[in-house]
Amino acid sequence: MNENRILSAFLGQYGFDSEGVGVNGIIDALLYDMECGLRKNSGETHGAMTSSHAMIPTWMLPPEMSPKNQSVVVIDAGGTNFRSCLVSFDGSGKSDISLLQRSTMPAIDRELLKSEFYSAMAENLAHLKNKATRVGFCFSYPMKILPDGDGEVIYFSKEVKAPEVIGTKVGANLAASLAAKGWNRPEKITLLNDTVAALLAGAANIADGRRYDSFVGLILGTGMNTAYIESGAIPKIAGIPNTPKSQIIVCESGNFNKVTQSAFDLAADKKTTTPGVHITEKMCSGGYIGQAAGEALKQAATDGLFSSAVARAFGDSFALTLKDMDQFLYGPYRTDTLLGEIATRGTDADYHLLYGILDAFVERCARYMAALIAASVIKSGKGAHPARPVCVLCEGTAFAKTHNLKPRIIGHLEAVLTKERHLYYELVSFDNAITVGTAIAGLCG
């Protein structure tokens, strides 16, 4: 029987469109949700629906000039890692990273009280004690950015367990914990999201001869998110004095819920600690996509689509990660990988179906990422001149390494942005972008 027909029938039966979700339809839904998020806080009713985009104002724009002859302590807390270092800028604005240390993110392994959480953070920074008067803190969890640069935790994702920390000011509490451990109290701790750090890094590292009309930050790693520069009115903060005319907005797009979940997504979602939220993140990001794809393989085995020898490997205890997926997609006939070894037990039809199922998840991710980027470019109101495109700084292991993902994103963007809307963009990535962007925020915020 034709393997392509089997694959399409299987995916369609469980609500996974084998032809992929229409990118323009996702863009329209995203733009609606983003506009709602600018009018009302996430979860507040706007018409018949509520916004799943928090659309968090940052009160920040890229600085006109990069820092020079200054140093700043940089913290990057996201996923399972807590990274910290010292970043120094020389007289030409070139950055140098030193005293880099990686440790485990507090509250990953067990639940912590508020005091324990901030104390653990301070302990992780002992090697940087009094090395600089300012701190840039990339805190990659949903938070409300305050006009003074501090951040108030809205909720935790990525399996962090610290409920007492929700609603607290990160900068103020960390400064108090550092002072309690003998530090000179920092002059300022500036909080920002990793998407903002990416955006700032893109704005600060422009190649000679290039000009950009605006900037977007995209993160696709353990989690996912976007940020862009909004130049229009933001109704939900209209009454706040000294509101800037233009500022960076953190979208919190991983929580976008105007999407169609397949049976595989729903099954994987139920097994997380936060069922029912972070819907798009769980469909696309590196921390979750393997779980949904694993559910698809188990269902295909249950339905008798694999040979018996292969099907036995996909029992209830089977677990899959994005790394496992990539190893197979990059080298299907390797025998030293999880899926490669399983496939050797079967037939050519098993290889075809296994590859097709995994590749369908990558293709869907590409469509959503292209839609997220396109919506941010459209919302910025910039990019109409081909010589001055919108710079999209893309960060995250899932973006950089997932098999065949980046060229597919570009292909969709060329269709929906350049050809259909005559809007221009450039995807940019470089080493240590988040660290450099956080340092800039710490010194210029």
mmCIF file with all atom_site columns, N, CA and C in Angstrom, residues 178-202:
data_model
loop_
_atom_site.group_PDB
_atom_site.id
_atom_site.type_symbol
_atom_site.label_atom_id
_atom_site.label_alt_id
_atom_site.label_comp_id
_atom_site.label_asym_id
_atom_site.label_entity_id
_atom_site.label_seq_id
_atom_site.pdbx_PDB_ins_code
_atom_site.Cartn_x
_atom_site.Cartn_y
_atom_site.Cartn_z
_atom_site.occupancy
_atom_site.B_iso_or_equiv
_atom_site.pdbx_formal_charge
_atom_site.auth_seq_id
_atom_site.auth_comp_id
_atom_site.auth_asym_id
_atom_site.auth_atom_id
_atom_site.pdbx_PDB_model_num
ATOM 1  N N  . LEU A 1 178 ? 21.411 39.880 47.616 1.00 0.00 ? 178 LEU A N  1
ATOM 2  C CA . LEU A 1 178 ? 22.835 40.141 47.390 1.00 0.00 ? 178 LEU A CA 1
ATOM 3  C C  . LEU A 1 178 ? 23.417 40.976 48.528 1.00 0.00 ? 178 LEU A C  1
ATOM 4  N N  . ALA A 1 179 ? 22.679 41.998 48.950 1.00 0.00 ? 179 ALA A N  1
ATOM 5  C CA . ALA A 1 179 ? 23.146 42.835 50.062 1.00 0.00 ? 179 ALA A CA 1
ATOM 6  C C  . ALA A 1 179 ? 23.297 42.012 51.334 1.00 0.00 ? 179 ALA A C  1
ATOM 7  N N  . ALA A 1 180 ? 22.383 41.071 51.545 1.00 0.00 ? 180 ALA A N  1
ATOM 8  C CA . ALA A 1 180 ? 22.453 40.209 52.733 1.00 0.00 ? 180 ALA A CA 1
ATOM 9  C C  . ALA A 1 180 ? 23.674 39.305 52.709 1.00 0.00 ? 180 ALA A C  1
ATOM 10 N N  . LYS A 1 181 ? 24.227 39.090 51.524 1.00 0.00 ? 181 LYS A N  1
ATOM 11 C CA . LYS A 1 181 ? 25.426 38.247 51.393 1.00 0.00 ? 181 LYS A CA 1
ATOM 12 C C  . LYS A 1 181 ? 26.692 39.085 51.246 1.00 0.00 ? 181 LYS A C  1
ATOM 13 N N  . GLY A 1 182 ? 26.611 40.362 51.603 1.00 0.00 ? 182 GLY A N  1
ATOM 14 C CA . GLY A 1 182 ? 27.801 41.199 51.655 1.00 0.00 ? 182 GLY A CA 1
ATOM 15 C C  . GLY A 1 182 ? 28.110 41.999 50.415 1.00 0.00 ? 182 GLY A C  1
ATOM 16 N N  . TRP A 1 183 ? 27.230 41.996 49.456 1.00 0.00 ? 183 TRP A N  1
ATOM 17 C CA . TRP A 1 183 ? 27.450 42.804 48.248 1.00 0.00 ? 183 TRP A CA 1
ATOM 18 C C  . TRP A 1 183 ? 27.180 44.277 48.539 1.00 0.00 ? 183 TRP A C  1
ATOM 19 N N  . ASN A 1 184 ? 27.837 45.164 47.786 1.00 0.00 ? 184 ASN A N  1
ATOM 20 C CA . ASN A 1 184 ? 27.376 46.540 47.698 1.00 0.00 ? 184 ASN A CA 1
ATOM 21 C C  . ASN A 1 184 ? 26.063 46.498 46.922 1.00 0.00 ? 184 ASN A C  1
ATOM 22 N N  . ARG A 1 185 ? 25.028 47.105 47.448 1.00 0.00 ? 185 ARG A N  1
ATOM 23 C CA . ARG A 1 185 ? 23.731 47.010 46.780 1.00 0.00 ? 185 ARG A CA 1
ATOM 24 C C  . ARG A 1 185 ? 23.838 47.537 45.352 1.00 0.00 ? 185 ARG A C  1
ATOM 25 N N  . PRO A 1 186 ? 23.437 46.737 44.341 1.00 0.00 ? 186 PRO A N  1
ATOM 26 C CA . PRO A 1 186 ? 23.563 47.180 42.945 1.00 0.00 ? 186 PRO A CA 1
ATOM 27 C C  . PRO A 1 186 ? 22.863 48.510 42.700 1.00 0.00 ? 186 PRO A C  1
ATOM 28 N N  . GLU A 1 187 ? 23.484 49.344 41.874 1.00 0.00 ? 187 GLU A N  1
ATOM 29 C CA . GLU A 1 187 ? 22.900 50.630 41.499 1.00 0.00 ? 187 GLU A CA 1
ATOM 30 C C  . GLU A 1 187 ? 21.555 50.424 40.809 1.00 0.00 ? 187 GLU A C  1
ATOM 31 N N  . LYS A 1 188 ? 21.488 49.392 39.965 1.00 0.00 ? 188 LYS A N  1
ATOM 32 C CA . LYS A 1 188 ? 20.244 49.069 39.285 1.00 0.00 ? 188 LYS A CA 1
ATOM 33 C C  . LYS A 1 188 ? 20.302 47.650 38.755 1.00 0.00 ? 188 LYS A C  1
ATOM 34 N N  . ILE A 1 189 ? 19.181 46.942 38.854 1.00 0.00 ? 189 ILE A N  1
ATOM 35 C CA . ILE A 1 189 ? 19.040 45.636 38.212 1.00 0.00 ? 189 ILE A CA 1
ATOM 36 C C  . ILE A 1 189 ? 17.932 45.782 37.172 1.00 0.00 ? 189 ILE A C  1
ATOM 37 N N  . THR A 1 190 ? 18.300 45.634 35.912 1.00 0.00 ? 190 THR A N  1
ATOM 38 C CA . THR A 1 190 ? 17.339 45.775 34.818 1.00 0.00 ? 190 THR A CA 1
ATOM 39 C C  . THR A 1 190 ? 16.885 44.397 34.368 1.00 0.00 ? 190 THR A C  1
ATOM 40 N N  . LEU A 1 191 ? 15.574 44.180 34.401 1.00 0.00 ? 191 LEU A N  1
ATOM 41 C CA . LEU A 1 191 ? 14.986 42.901 33.990 1.00 0.00 ? 191 LEU A CA 1
ATOM 42 C C  . LEU A 1 191 ? 14.545 42.965 32.541 1.00 0.00 ? 191 LEU A C  1
ATOM 43 N N  . LEU A 1 192 ? 14.736 41.892 31.836 1.00 0.00 ? 192 LEU A N  1
ATOM 44 C CA . LEU A 1 192 ? 14.261 41.794 30.462 1.00 0.00 ? 192 LEU A CA 1
ATOM 45 C C  . LEU A 1 192 ? 14.069 40.331 30.094 1.00 0.00 ? 192 LEU A C  1
ATOM 46 N N  . ASN A 1 193 ? 13.297 40.124 29.051 1.00 0.00 ? 193 ASN A N  1
ATOM 47 C CA . ASN A 1 193 ? 13.050 38.802 28.511 1.00 0.00 ? 193 ASN A CA 1
ATOM 48 C C  . ASN A 1 193 ? 14.126 38.461 27.478 1.00 0.00 ? 193 ASN A C  1
ATOM 49 N N  . ASP A 1 194 ? 14.334 37.159 27.217 1.00 0.00 ? 194 ASP A N  1
ATOM 50 C CA . ASP A 1 194 ? 15.358 36.782 26.246 1.00 0.00 ? 194 ASP A CA 1
ATOM 51 C C  . ASP A 1 194 ? 15.044 37.283 24.839 1.00 0.00 ? 194 ASP A C  1
ATOM 52 N N  . THR A 1 195 ? 13.759 37.435 24.504 1.00 0.00 ? 195 THR A N  1
ATOM 53 C CA . THR A 1 195 ? 13.430 37.989 23.190 1.00 0.00 ? 195 THR A CA 1
ATOM 54 C C  . THR A 1 195 ? 13.870 39.446 23.083 1.00 0.00 ? 195 THR A C  1
ATOM 55 N N  . VAL A 1 196 ? 13.754 40.189 24.181 1.00 0.00 ? 196 VAL A N  1
ATOM 56 C CA . VAL A 1 196 ? 14.207 41.580 24.191 1.00 0.00 ? 196 VAL A CA 1
ATOM 57 C C  . VAL A 1 196 ? 15.727 41.624 24.068 1.00 0.00 ? 196 VAL A C  1
ATOM 58 N N  . ALA A 1 197 ? 16.410 40.730 24.768 1.00 0.00 ? 197 ALA A N  1
ATOM 59 C CA . ALA A 1 197 ? 17.871 40.659 24.662 1.00 0.00 ? 197 ALA A CA 1
ATOM 60 C C  . ALA A 1 197 ? 18.288 40.365 23.221 1.00 0.00 ? 197 ALA A C  1
ATOM 61 N N  . ALA A 1 198 ? 17.577 39.452 22.579 1.00 0.00 ? 198 ALA A N  1
ATOM 62 C CA . ALA A 1 198 ? 17.883 39.138 21.184 1.00 0.00 ? 198 ALA A CA 1
ATOM 63 C C  . ALA A 1 198 ? 17.670 40.358 20.293 1.00 0.00 ? 198 ALA A C  1
ATOM 64 N N  . LEU A 1 199 ? 16.559 41.039 20.493 1.00 0.00 ? 199 LEU A N  1
ATOM 65 C CA . LEU A 1 199 ? 16.254 42.234 19.704 1.00 0.00 ? 199 LEU A CA 1
ATOM 66 C C  . LEU A 1 199 ? 17.338 43.296 19.890 1.00 0.00 ? 199 LEU A C  1
ATOM 67 N N  . LEU A 1 200 ? 17.727 43.534 21.136 1.00 0.00 ? 200 LEU A N  1
ATOM 68 C CA . LEU A 1 200 ? 18.754 44.548 21.414 1.00 0.00 ? 200 LEU A CA 1
ATOM 69 C C  . LEU A 1 200 ? 20.098 44.161 20.795 1.00 0.00 ? 200 LEU A C  1
ATOM 70 N N  . ALA A 1 201 ? 20.415 42.868 20.849 1.00 0.00 ? 201 ALA A N  1
ATOM 71 C CA . ALA A 1 201 ? 21.669 42.407 20.251 1.00 0.00 ? 201 ALA A CA 1
ATOM 72 C C  . ALA A 1 201 ? 21.653 42.625 18.746 1.00 0.00 ? 201 ALA A C  1
ATOM 73 N N  . GLY A 1 202 ? 20.532 42.370 18.105 1.00 0.00 ? 202 GLY A N  1
ATOM 74 C CA . GLY A 1 202 ? 20.433 42.617 16.674 1.00 0.00 ? 202 GLY A CA 1
ATOM 75 C C  . GLY A 1 202 ? 20.616 44.081 16.331 1.00 0.00 ? 202 GLY A C  1
#
